[in-house]
Structure formats: structure tokens, C-alpha cells
mmCIF file of C-alpha atoms and ligand atoms in Angstrom:
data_model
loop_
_atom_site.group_PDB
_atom_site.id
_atom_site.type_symbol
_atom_site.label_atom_id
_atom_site.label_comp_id
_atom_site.label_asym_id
_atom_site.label_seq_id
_atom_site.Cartn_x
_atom_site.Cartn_y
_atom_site.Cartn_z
ATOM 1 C CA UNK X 294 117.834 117.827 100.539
ATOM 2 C CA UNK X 295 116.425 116.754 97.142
ATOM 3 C CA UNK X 296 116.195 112.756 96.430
ATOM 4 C CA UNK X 297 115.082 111.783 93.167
ATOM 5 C CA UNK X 298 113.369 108.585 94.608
ATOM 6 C CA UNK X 299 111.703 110.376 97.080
ATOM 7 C CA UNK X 300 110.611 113.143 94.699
ATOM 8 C CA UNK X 301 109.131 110.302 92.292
ATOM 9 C CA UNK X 302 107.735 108.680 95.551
ATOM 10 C CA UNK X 303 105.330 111.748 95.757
ATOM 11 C CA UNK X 304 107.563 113.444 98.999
ATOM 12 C CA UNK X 305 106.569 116.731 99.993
ATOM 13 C CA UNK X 306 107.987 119.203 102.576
ATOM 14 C CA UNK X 307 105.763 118.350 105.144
ATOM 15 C CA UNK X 308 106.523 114.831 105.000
ATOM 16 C CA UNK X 309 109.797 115.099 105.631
ATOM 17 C CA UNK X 310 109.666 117.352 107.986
ATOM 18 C CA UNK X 311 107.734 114.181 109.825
ATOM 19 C CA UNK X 312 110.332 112.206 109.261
ATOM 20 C CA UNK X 313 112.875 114.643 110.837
ATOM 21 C CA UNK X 314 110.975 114.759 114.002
ATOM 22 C CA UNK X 315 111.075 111.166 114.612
ATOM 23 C CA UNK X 316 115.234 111.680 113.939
ATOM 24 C CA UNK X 317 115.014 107.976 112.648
ATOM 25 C CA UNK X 318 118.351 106.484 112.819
ATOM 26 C CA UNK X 319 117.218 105.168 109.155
ATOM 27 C CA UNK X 320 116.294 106.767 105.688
ATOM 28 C CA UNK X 321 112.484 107.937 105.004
ATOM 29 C CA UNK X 322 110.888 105.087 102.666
ATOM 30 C CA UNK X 323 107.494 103.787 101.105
ATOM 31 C CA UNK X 324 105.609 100.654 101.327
ATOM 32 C CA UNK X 325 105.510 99.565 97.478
ATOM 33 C CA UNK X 326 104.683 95.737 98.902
ATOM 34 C CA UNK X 327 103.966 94.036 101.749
ATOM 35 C CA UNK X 328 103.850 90.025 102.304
ATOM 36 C CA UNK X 329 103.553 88.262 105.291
ATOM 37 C CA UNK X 330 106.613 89.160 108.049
ATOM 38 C CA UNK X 331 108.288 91.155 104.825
ATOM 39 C CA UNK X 332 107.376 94.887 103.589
ATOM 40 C CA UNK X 333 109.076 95.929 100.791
ATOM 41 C CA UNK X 334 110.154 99.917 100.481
ATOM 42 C CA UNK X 335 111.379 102.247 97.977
ATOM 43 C CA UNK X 336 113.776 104.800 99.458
ATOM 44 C CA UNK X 337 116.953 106.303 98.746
ATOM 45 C CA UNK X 338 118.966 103.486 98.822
ATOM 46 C CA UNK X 339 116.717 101.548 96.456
ATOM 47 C CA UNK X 340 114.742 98.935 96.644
ATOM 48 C CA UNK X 341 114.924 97.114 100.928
ATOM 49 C CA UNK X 342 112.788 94.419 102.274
ATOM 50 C CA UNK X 343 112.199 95.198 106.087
ATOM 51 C CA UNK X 344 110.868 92.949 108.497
ATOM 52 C CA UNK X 345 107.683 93.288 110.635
ATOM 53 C CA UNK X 346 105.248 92.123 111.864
ATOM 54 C CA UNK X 347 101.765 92.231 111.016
ATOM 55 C CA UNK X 348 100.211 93.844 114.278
ATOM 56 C CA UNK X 349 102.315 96.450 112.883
ATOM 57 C CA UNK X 350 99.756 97.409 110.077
ATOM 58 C CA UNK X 351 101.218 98.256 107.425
ATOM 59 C CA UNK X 352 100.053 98.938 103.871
ATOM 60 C CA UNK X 353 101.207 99.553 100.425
ATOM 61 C CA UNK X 354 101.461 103.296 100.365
ATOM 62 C CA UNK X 355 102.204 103.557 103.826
ATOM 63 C CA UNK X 356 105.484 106.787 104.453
ATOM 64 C CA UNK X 357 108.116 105.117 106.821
ATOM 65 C CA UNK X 358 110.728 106.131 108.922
ATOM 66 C CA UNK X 359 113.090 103.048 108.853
ATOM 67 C CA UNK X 360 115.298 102.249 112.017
ATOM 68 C CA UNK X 361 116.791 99.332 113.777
ATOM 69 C CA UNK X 362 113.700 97.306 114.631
ATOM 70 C CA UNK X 363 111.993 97.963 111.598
ATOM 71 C CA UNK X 364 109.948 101.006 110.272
ATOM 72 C CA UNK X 365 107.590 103.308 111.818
ATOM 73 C CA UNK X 366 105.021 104.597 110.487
ATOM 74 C CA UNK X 367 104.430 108.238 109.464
ATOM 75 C CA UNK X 368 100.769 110.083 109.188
ATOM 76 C CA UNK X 369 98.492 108.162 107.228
ATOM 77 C CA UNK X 370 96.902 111.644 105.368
ATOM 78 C CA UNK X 371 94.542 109.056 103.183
ATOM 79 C CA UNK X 372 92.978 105.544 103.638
ATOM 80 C CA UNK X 373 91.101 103.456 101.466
ATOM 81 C CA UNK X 374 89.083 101.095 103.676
ATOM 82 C CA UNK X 375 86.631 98.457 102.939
ATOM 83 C CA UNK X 376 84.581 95.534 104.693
ATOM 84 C CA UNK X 377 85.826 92.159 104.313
ATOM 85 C CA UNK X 378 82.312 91.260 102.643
ATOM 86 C CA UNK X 379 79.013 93.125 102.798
ATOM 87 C CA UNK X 380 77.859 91.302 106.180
ATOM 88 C CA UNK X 381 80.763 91.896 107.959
ATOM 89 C CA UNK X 382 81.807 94.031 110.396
ATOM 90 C CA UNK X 383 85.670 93.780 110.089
ATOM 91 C CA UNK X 384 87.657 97.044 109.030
ATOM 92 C CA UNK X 385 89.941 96.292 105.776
ATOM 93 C CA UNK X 386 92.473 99.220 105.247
ATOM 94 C CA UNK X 387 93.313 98.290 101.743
ATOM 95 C CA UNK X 388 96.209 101.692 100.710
ATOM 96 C CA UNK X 389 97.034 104.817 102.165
ATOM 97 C CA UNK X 390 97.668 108.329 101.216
ATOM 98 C CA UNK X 391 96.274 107.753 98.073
ATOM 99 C CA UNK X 392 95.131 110.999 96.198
ATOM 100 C CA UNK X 393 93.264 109.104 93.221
ATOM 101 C CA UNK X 394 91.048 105.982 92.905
ATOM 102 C CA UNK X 395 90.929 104.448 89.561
ATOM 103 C CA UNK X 396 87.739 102.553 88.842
ATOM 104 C CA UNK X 397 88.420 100.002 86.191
ATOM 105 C CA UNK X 398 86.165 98.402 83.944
ATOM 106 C CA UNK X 399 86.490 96.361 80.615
ATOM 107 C CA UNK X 400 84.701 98.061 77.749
ATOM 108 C CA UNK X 401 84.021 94.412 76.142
ATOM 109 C CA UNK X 402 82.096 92.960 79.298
ATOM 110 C CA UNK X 403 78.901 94.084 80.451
ATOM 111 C CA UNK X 404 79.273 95.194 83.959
ATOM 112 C CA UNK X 405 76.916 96.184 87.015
ATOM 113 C CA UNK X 406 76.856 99.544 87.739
ATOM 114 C CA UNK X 407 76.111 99.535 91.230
ATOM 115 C CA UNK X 408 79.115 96.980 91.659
ATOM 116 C CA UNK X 409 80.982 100.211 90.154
ATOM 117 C CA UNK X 410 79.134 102.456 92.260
ATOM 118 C CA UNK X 411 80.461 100.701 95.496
ATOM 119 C CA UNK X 412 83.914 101.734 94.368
ATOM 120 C CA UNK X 413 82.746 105.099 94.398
ATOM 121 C CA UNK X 414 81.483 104.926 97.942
ATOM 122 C CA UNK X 415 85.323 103.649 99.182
ATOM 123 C CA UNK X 416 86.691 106.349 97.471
ATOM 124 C CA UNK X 417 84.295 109.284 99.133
ATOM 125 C CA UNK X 418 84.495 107.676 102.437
ATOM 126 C CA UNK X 419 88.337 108.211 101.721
ATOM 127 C CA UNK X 420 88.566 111.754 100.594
ATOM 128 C CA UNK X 421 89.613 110.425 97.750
ATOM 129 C CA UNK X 422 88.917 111.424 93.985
ATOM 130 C CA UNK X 423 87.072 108.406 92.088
ATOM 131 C CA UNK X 424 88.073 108.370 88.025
ATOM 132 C CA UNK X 425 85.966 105.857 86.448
ATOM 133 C CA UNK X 426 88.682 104.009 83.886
ATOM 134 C CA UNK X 427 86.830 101.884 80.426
ATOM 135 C CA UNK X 428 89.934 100.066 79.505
ATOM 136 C CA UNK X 429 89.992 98.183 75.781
ATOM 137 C CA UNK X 430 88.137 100.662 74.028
ATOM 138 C CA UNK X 431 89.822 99.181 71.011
ATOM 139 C CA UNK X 432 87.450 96.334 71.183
ATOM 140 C CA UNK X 433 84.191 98.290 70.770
ATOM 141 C CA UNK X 434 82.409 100.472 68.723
ATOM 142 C CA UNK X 435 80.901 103.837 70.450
ATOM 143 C CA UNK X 436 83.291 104.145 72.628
ATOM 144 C CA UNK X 437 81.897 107.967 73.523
ATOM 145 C CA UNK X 438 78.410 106.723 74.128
ATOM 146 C CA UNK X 439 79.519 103.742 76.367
ATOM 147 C CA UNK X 440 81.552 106.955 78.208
ATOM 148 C CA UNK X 441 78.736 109.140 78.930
ATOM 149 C CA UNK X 442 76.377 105.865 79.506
ATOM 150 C CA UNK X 443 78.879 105.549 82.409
ATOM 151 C CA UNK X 444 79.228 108.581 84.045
ATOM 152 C CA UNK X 445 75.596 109.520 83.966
ATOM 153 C CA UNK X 446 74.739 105.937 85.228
ATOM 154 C CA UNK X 447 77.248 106.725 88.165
ATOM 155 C CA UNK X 448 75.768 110.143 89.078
ATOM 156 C CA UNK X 449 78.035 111.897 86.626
ATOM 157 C CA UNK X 450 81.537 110.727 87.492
ATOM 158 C CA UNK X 451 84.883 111.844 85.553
ATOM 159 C CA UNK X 452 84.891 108.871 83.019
ATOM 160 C CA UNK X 453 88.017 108.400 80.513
ATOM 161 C CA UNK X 454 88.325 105.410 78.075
ATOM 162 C CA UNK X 455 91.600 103.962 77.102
ATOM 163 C CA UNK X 456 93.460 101.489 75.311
ATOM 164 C CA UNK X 457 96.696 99.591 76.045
ATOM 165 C CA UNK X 458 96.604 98.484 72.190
ATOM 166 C CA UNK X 459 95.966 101.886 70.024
ATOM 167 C CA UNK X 460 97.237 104.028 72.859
ATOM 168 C CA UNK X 461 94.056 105.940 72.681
ATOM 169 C CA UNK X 462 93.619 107.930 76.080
ATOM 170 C CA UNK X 463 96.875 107.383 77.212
ATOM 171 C CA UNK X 464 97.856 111.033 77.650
ATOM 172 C CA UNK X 465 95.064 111.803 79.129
ATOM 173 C CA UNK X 466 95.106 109.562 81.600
ATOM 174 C CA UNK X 467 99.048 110.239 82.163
ATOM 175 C CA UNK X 468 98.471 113.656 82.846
ATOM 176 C CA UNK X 469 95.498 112.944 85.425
ATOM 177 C CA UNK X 470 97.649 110.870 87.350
ATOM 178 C CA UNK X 471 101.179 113.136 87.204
ATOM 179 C CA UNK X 472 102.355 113.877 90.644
ATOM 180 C CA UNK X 473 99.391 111.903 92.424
ATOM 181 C CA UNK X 474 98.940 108.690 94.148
ATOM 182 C CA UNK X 475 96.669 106.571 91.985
ATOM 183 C CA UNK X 476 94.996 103.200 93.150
ATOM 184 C CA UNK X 477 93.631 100.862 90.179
ATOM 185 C CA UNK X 478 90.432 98.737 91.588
ATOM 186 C CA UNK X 479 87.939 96.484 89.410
ATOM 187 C CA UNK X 480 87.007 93.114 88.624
ATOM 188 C CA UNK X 481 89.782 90.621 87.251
ATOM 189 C CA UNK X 482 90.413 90.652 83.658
ATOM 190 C CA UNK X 483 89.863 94.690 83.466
ATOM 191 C CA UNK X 484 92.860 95.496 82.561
ATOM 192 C CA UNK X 485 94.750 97.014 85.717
ATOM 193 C CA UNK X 486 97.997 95.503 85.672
ATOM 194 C CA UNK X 487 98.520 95.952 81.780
ATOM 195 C CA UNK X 488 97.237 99.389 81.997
ATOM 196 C CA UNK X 489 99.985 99.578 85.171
ATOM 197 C CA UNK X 490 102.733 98.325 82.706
ATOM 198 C CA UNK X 491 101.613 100.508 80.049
ATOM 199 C CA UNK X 492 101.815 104.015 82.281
ATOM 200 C CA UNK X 493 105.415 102.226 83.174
ATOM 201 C CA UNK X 494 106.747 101.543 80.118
ATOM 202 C CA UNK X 495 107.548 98.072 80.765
ATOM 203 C CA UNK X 496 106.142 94.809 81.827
ATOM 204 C CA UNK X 497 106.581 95.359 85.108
ATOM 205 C CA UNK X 498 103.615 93.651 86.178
ATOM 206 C CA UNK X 499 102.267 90.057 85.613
ATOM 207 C CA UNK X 500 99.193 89.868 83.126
ATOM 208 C CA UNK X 501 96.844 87.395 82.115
ATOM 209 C CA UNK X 502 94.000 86.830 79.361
ATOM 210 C CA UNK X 503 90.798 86.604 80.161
ATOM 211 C CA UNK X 504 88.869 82.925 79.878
ATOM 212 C CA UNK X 505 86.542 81.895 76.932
ATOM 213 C CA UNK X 506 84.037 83.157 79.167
ATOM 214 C CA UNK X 507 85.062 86.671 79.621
ATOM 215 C CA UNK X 508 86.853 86.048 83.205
ATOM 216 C CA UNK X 509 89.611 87.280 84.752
ATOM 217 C CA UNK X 510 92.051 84.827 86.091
ATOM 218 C CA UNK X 511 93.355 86.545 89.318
ATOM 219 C CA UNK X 512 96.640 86.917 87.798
ATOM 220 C CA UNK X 513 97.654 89.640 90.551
ATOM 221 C CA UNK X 514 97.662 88.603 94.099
ATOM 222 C CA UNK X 515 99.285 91.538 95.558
ATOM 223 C CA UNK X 516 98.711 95.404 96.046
ATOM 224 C CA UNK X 517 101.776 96.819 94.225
ATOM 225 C CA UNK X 518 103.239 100.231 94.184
ATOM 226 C CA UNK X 519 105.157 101.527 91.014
ATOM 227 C CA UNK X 520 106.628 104.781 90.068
ATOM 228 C CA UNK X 521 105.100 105.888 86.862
ATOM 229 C CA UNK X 522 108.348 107.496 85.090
ATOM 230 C CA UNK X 523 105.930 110.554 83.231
ATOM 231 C CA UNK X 524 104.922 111.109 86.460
ATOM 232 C CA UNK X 525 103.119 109.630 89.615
ATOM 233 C CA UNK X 526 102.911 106.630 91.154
ATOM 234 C CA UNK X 527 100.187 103.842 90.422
ATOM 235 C CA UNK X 528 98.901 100.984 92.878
ATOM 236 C CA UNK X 529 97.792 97.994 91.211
ATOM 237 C CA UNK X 530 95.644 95.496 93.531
ATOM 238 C CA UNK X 531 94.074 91.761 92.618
ATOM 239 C CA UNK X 532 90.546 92.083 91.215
ATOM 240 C CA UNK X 533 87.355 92.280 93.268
ATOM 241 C CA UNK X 534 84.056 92.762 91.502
ATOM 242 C CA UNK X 535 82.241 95.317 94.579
ATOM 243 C CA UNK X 536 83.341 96.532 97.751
ATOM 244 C CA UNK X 537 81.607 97.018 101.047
ATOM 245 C CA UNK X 538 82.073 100.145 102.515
ATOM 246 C CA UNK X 539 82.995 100.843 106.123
ATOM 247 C CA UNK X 540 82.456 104.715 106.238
ATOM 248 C CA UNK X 541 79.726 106.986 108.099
ATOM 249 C CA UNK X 542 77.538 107.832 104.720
ATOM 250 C CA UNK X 543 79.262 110.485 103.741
ATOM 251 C CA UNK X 544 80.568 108.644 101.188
ATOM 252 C CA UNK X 545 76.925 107.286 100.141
ATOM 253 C CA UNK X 546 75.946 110.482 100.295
ATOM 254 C CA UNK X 547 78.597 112.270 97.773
ATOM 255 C CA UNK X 548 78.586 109.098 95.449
ATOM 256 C CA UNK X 549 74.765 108.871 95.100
ATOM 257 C CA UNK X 550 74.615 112.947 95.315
ATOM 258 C CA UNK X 551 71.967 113.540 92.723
ATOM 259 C CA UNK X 552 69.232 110.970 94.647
ATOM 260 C CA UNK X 553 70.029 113.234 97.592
ATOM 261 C CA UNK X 554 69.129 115.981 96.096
ATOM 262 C CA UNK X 555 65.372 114.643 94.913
ATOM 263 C CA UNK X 556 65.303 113.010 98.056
ATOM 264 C CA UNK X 557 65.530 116.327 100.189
ATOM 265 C CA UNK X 558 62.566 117.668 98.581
ATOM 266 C CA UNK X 559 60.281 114.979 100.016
ATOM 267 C CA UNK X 560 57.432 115.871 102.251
ATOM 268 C CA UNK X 561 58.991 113.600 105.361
ATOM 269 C CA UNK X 562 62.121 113.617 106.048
ATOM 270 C CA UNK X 563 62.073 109.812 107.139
ATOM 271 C CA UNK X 564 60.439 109.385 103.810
ATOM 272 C CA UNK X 565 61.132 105.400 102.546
ATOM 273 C CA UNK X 566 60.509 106.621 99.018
ATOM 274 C CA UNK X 567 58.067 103.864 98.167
ATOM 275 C CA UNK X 568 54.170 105.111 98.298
ATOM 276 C CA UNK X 569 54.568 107.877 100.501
ATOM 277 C CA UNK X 570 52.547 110.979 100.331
ATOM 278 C CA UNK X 571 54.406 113.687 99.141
ATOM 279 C CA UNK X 572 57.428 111.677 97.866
ATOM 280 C CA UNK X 573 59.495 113.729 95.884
ATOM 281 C CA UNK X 574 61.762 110.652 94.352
ATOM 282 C CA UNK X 575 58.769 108.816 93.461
ATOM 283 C CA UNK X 576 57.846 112.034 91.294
ATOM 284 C CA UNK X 577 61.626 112.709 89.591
ATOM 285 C CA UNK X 578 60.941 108.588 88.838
ATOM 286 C CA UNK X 579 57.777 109.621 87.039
ATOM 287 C CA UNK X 580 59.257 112.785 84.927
ATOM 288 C CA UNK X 581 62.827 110.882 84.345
ATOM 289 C CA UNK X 582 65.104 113.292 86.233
ATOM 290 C CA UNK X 583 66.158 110.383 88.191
ATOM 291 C CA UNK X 584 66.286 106.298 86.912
ATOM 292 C CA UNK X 585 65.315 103.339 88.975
ATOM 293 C CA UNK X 586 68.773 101.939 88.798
ATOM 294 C CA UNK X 587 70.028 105.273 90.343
ATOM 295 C CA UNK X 588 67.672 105.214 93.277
ATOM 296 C CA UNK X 589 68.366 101.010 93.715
ATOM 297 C CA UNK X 590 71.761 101.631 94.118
ATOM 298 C CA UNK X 591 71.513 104.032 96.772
ATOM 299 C CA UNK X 592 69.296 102.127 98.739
ATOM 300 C CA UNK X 593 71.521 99.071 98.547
ATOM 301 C CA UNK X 594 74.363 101.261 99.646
ATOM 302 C CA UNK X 595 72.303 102.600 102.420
ATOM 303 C CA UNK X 596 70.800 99.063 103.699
ATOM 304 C CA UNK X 597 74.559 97.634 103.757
ATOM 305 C CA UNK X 598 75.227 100.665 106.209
ATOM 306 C CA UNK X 599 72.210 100.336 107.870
ATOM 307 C CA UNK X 600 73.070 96.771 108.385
ATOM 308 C CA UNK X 601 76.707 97.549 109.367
ATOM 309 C CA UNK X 602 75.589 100.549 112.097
ATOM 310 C CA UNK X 603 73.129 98.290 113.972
ATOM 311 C CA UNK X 604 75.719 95.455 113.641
ATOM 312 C CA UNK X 605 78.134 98.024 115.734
ATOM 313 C CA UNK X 606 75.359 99.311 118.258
ATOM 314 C CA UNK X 607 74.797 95.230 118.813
ATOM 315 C CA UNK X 608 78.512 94.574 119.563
ATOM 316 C CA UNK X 609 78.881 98.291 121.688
ATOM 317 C CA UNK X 610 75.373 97.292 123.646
ATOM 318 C CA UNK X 611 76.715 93.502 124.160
ATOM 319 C CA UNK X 612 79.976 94.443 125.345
ATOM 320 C CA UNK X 613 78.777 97.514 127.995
ATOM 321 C CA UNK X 614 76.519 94.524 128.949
ATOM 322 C CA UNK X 615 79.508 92.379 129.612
ATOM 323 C CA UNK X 616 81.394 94.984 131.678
ATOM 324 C CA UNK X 617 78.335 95.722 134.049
ATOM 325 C CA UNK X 618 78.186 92.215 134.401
ATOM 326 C CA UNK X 619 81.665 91.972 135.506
ATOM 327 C CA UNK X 620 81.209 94.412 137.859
ATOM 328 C CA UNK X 621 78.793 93.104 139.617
ATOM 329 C CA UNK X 622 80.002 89.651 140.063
ATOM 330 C CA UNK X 623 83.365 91.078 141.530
HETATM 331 N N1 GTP I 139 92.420 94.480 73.409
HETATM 332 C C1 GTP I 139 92.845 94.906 74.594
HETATM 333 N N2 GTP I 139 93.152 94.009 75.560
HETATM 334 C C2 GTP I 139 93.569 94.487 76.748
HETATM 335 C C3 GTP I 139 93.694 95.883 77.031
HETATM 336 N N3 GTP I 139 94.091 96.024 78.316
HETATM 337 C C4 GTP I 139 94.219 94.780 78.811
HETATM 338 N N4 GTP I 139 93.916 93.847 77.880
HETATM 339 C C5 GTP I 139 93.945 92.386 78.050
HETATM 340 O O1 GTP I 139 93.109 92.001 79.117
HETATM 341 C C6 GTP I 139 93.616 90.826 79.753
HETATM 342 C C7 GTP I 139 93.606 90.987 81.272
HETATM 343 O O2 GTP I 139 94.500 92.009 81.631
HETATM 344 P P1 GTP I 139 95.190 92.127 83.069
HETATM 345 O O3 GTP I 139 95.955 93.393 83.029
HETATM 346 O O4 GTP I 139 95.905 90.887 83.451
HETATM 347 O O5 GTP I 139 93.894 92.304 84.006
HETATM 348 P P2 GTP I 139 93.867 92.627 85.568
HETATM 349 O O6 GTP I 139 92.766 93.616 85.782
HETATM 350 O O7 GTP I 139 95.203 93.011 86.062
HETATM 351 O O8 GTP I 139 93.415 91.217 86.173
HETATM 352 P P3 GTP I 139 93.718 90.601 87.656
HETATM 353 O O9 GTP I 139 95.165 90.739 87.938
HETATM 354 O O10 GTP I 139 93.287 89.185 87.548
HETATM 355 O O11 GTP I 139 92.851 91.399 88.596
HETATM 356 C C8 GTP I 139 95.016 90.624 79.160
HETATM 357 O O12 GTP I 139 94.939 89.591 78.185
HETATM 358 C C9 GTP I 139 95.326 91.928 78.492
HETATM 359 O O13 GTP I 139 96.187 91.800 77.371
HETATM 360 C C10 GTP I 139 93.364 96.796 75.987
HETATM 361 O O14 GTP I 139 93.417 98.027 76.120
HETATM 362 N N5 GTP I 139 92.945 96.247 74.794
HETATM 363 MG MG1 MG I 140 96.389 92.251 87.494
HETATM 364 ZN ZN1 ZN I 141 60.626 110.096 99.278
#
């Protein structure tokens, strides 16, 4: 069975082999949208809104199998997940079976790094690939320094630059995404939707300019799936400056690789890197193979998690408490 939807969609062999097994009484789809009661899916028949409900938990990028009650959903292979804020505890899937995450960033505002970095994090904890993305690079000069500023300041991350006006770094950028499942994340004002329309070929997207004071304007207000017609399929979401991770560390531990590294070498292996004897990140500090703002924004990383795992042992603790207290009042 070939389907040129589908094959757009990013279907493979395995998926539908899924979706045979469940012998749906309706047609394999994708979440491109979903609102309140309402997803929206792309599948053979074209664009269908299907309702739902939320307990159902559904996300843009979600495979369906579509029936009479609704849709069902099919092996998540991928999900991007983040906290709803960095102190707290609740689990935010934001996409699934995503392939690609697509950090964006305005070449024409200063930004954070570590606000970047905790992209990075969401990604690894993912699986994921992070691309960092410097969108109007017709608006600055040394565009090539501002990309390897960036990737060394993020541990040395893939880093393109592009621009929507010149079409500088367009191809590029088309043929990392062919065939995948891109997400777009990054502050409002970056550039994600135009870049979205751009890869499309048409204004499929809403876009806004930015405010006399270099802000966004939240222009997009829902995660949206399009089919990118060189190939590929992009996911543009509203803009949010950082994320919080939910993940284990391994993501910490892949984004911030390089402090790893140093930090291995140190004489304890609880070292706190500060004045302990024997501290090898104190010494790459000294002899510049490792900046400040690198080992900051691993530490911040880490303190969030630390926060989040003694948060959970709290709530586990509290609510074995609870149960032993039910059982002996019964
Ligand atoms: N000069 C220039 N302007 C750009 C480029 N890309 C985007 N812009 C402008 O940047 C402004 C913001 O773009 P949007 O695409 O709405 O930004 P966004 O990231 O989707 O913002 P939110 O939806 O609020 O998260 C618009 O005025 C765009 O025209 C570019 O490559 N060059
Ligand atoms: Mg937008
Ligand atoms: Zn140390």
C-alpha cells in the first residue's frame, strides 16, 4: 500500500504494520493539532478533526489508528518532555516521535546560553538530535563567528545560521530536515513560524514582528505540524525562553559532555568542584580548557534535577507514609 500523505507524514513499514494489528475499523493518521476536546489529523483522506478527550493524551506528532470512538494511539518511539516550570514536579509531554529538535535563536538579540543549553537537555533526555538554528543572519555582520561562538559555548553543538530574507542556509537546513521529524523551540520573536512558512513555501503559519524592544509577541499559541513539501515534516510551537527538564541526567550529562569529562578526572568522585583538593575542573578553569559559563550551566542543570529527584523521593516517602497509615487504622 503506498499513500502519498502517509509517505510525507514520515510512515514507515513498521508503523503500519502497528496499525494493522490493531485492525482499526479507521485509516492510520497523525496529530498535526490538538485543541481542547478536538485533535486535528492528517491521513489519507485529508485533513479530519476527531474528538477526544484530554485524559486521552494526545500530542502533536502522536501516529493514530482512527475508529468509531475516536483514535488510538500507536507507539510513541520519541517524546519531548519538559517541567511545567523549574520548581515543579509535573511531567509536560510537549511532541512525540520527533527525530530532530531545532533550537532557535535570533541572531539580532543577545541571548543566554544556558537558557539555550536547557533545550539541549530536553532534547538528550529525548533521544533526540539538538540542531542549534541562528535565524536572521541577514541582520548581522560575522555571521560565522557568532556560529562557532555558539556551538563552542554549547559544548560544540551542530550550529547552522539562516535567513528567511536572503535565503542564506536554506538548503542546508532543508536537507537536514528531509525525511525527519523536526520540532522548532526558542524564545518568541526567533523566527520559528516564518522559518516554518519558509521550509513550506507558503504562509502557512501566523507571524508577527518583534516590539521596539526586541520582543516577541506570542503570535503562535499552538504546537503545529506541517509537511515540508522538499521533504519532512516541521513542528512549530509558541515561544518559551528555557525549559526544565524532567529526565534522569542523561540528558545533563550528554548536553554538558565536555564538563564531564574534566569532571571525571577529579580526585573525589563526590567532588563539588569549588576548593577541593585535587579538583580537576578547578584546574581546566585555570588553563582555559573549560569556561566558567560552561561549568555554571551544568551545575544549574544539575541543581534543577537535584531539586526535582528529592522533590520525587518527598512525594514517594509521603505517600508510602500514607498507605502504612491506612493500614493501620483499618
Ligand atoms: N530580517 C529578518 N527577519 C526575520 C527573519 N525570520 C523572521 N524574521 C522576523 O521576525 C519576526 C518574528 O517572527 P515569527 O516567525 O513570528 O517568530 P516566532 O518565533 O514564531 O514567534 P512566536 O510565535 O511569538 O513564538 C517577524 O517580523 C519576522 O518577519 C529573517 O531571517 N530575517
Ligand atoms: Mg510563531
Ligand atoms: Zn572537581
Amino acid at each position: 500500500m503506498t499513500s502519498a500523505v502517509l509517505d510525507a507524514l514520515g510512515v514507515d513499514e513498521r508503523r503500519r504494520a502497528e496499525y494493522r494489528e490493531l485492525a482499526a475499523s479507521g485509516a492510520l493518521a497523525r496529530v498535526v493539532r490538538v485543541d481542547r476536546d478536538v485533535v486535528s489529523v492528517l491521513c489519507d483522506e485529508g485533513l479530519l478533526r476527531v474528538a477526544t478527550l484530554p485524559s486521552d493524551g494526545l500530542i502533536v506528532g502522536d501516529w493514530v489508528a482512527l475508529n468509531d470512538k475516536g483514535a488510538t494511539r500507536l507507539e510513541r518511539r520519541s517524546e519531548l518532555v519538559r517541567r511545567a516550570g523549574p520548581h515543579h514536579d509535573q511531567r509536560q509531554p510537549l511532541v512525540a516521535n520527533v527525530d530532530v529538535v531545532l533550537v532557535v535563536r535570533a541572531l539580532d538579540t543577545p541571548v543566554a546560553l544556558d537558557r539555550l543549553s536547557s533545550f539541549l537537555v530536553i532534547a538528550h533526555d529525548s533521544g533526540t538530535v539538538p540542531v542549534v538554528v541562528l535565524t536572521k543572519s541577514d541582520l548581522v555582520d560575522h555571521v560565522e563567528a557568532e556560529v562557532a561562538a555558539t556551538s563552542a559555548g554549547l559544548g560544540g553543538v551542530e550550529t547552522l545560521a539562516v535567513s528567511t530574507v536572503t535565503g542564506s542556509g536554506m538548503d542546508e537546513l532543508r536537507t537536514r530536515i528531509a525525511g525527519r521529524t523536526i520540532v522548532l523551540l526558542g524564545e518568541s520573536g526567533a523566527g520559528k513560524s516564518t522559518l516554518t512558512n519558509a521550509l513550506c513555501g507558503r504562509e502557512q503559519l501566523a507571524t508577527a514582528e518583534v516590539d521596539d524592544k526586541g520582543q516577541g509577541r506570542h503570535t503562535t499559541t499552538h504546537r503545529e505540524l506541517v509537511v515540508i513539501p522538499s521533504g519532512g515534516v516541521v513542528i512549530d510551537t509558541p515561544g518559551i525562553r528555557a525549559v526544565a527538564s524532567f529526565g534522569d541526567g542523561a540528558g545533563i550529562e550528554r548536553s554538558f559532555a565536555d564538563v564531564v569529562a574534566v569532571a571525571t578526572r577529579c580526585r573525589f568522585s563526590d567532588c563539588a568542584h569549588d576548593d577541593t583538593p585535587g579538583c580537576a575542573v578547578a584546574l581546566a578553569l585555570e588553563d582555559g580548557e573549560l569556561t566558567q559559563q560552561r561549568l555554571d550551566g551544568y551545575l544549574k542543570e544539575r541543581s534543577e534535577l537535584d531539586w526535582l529527584e528529592q522533590r520525587m523521593t518527598d512525594r514517594q516517602r509521603s505517600s508510602e507514609q500514607g498507605r502504612g497509615a491506612r493500614r493501620r487504622g483499618r
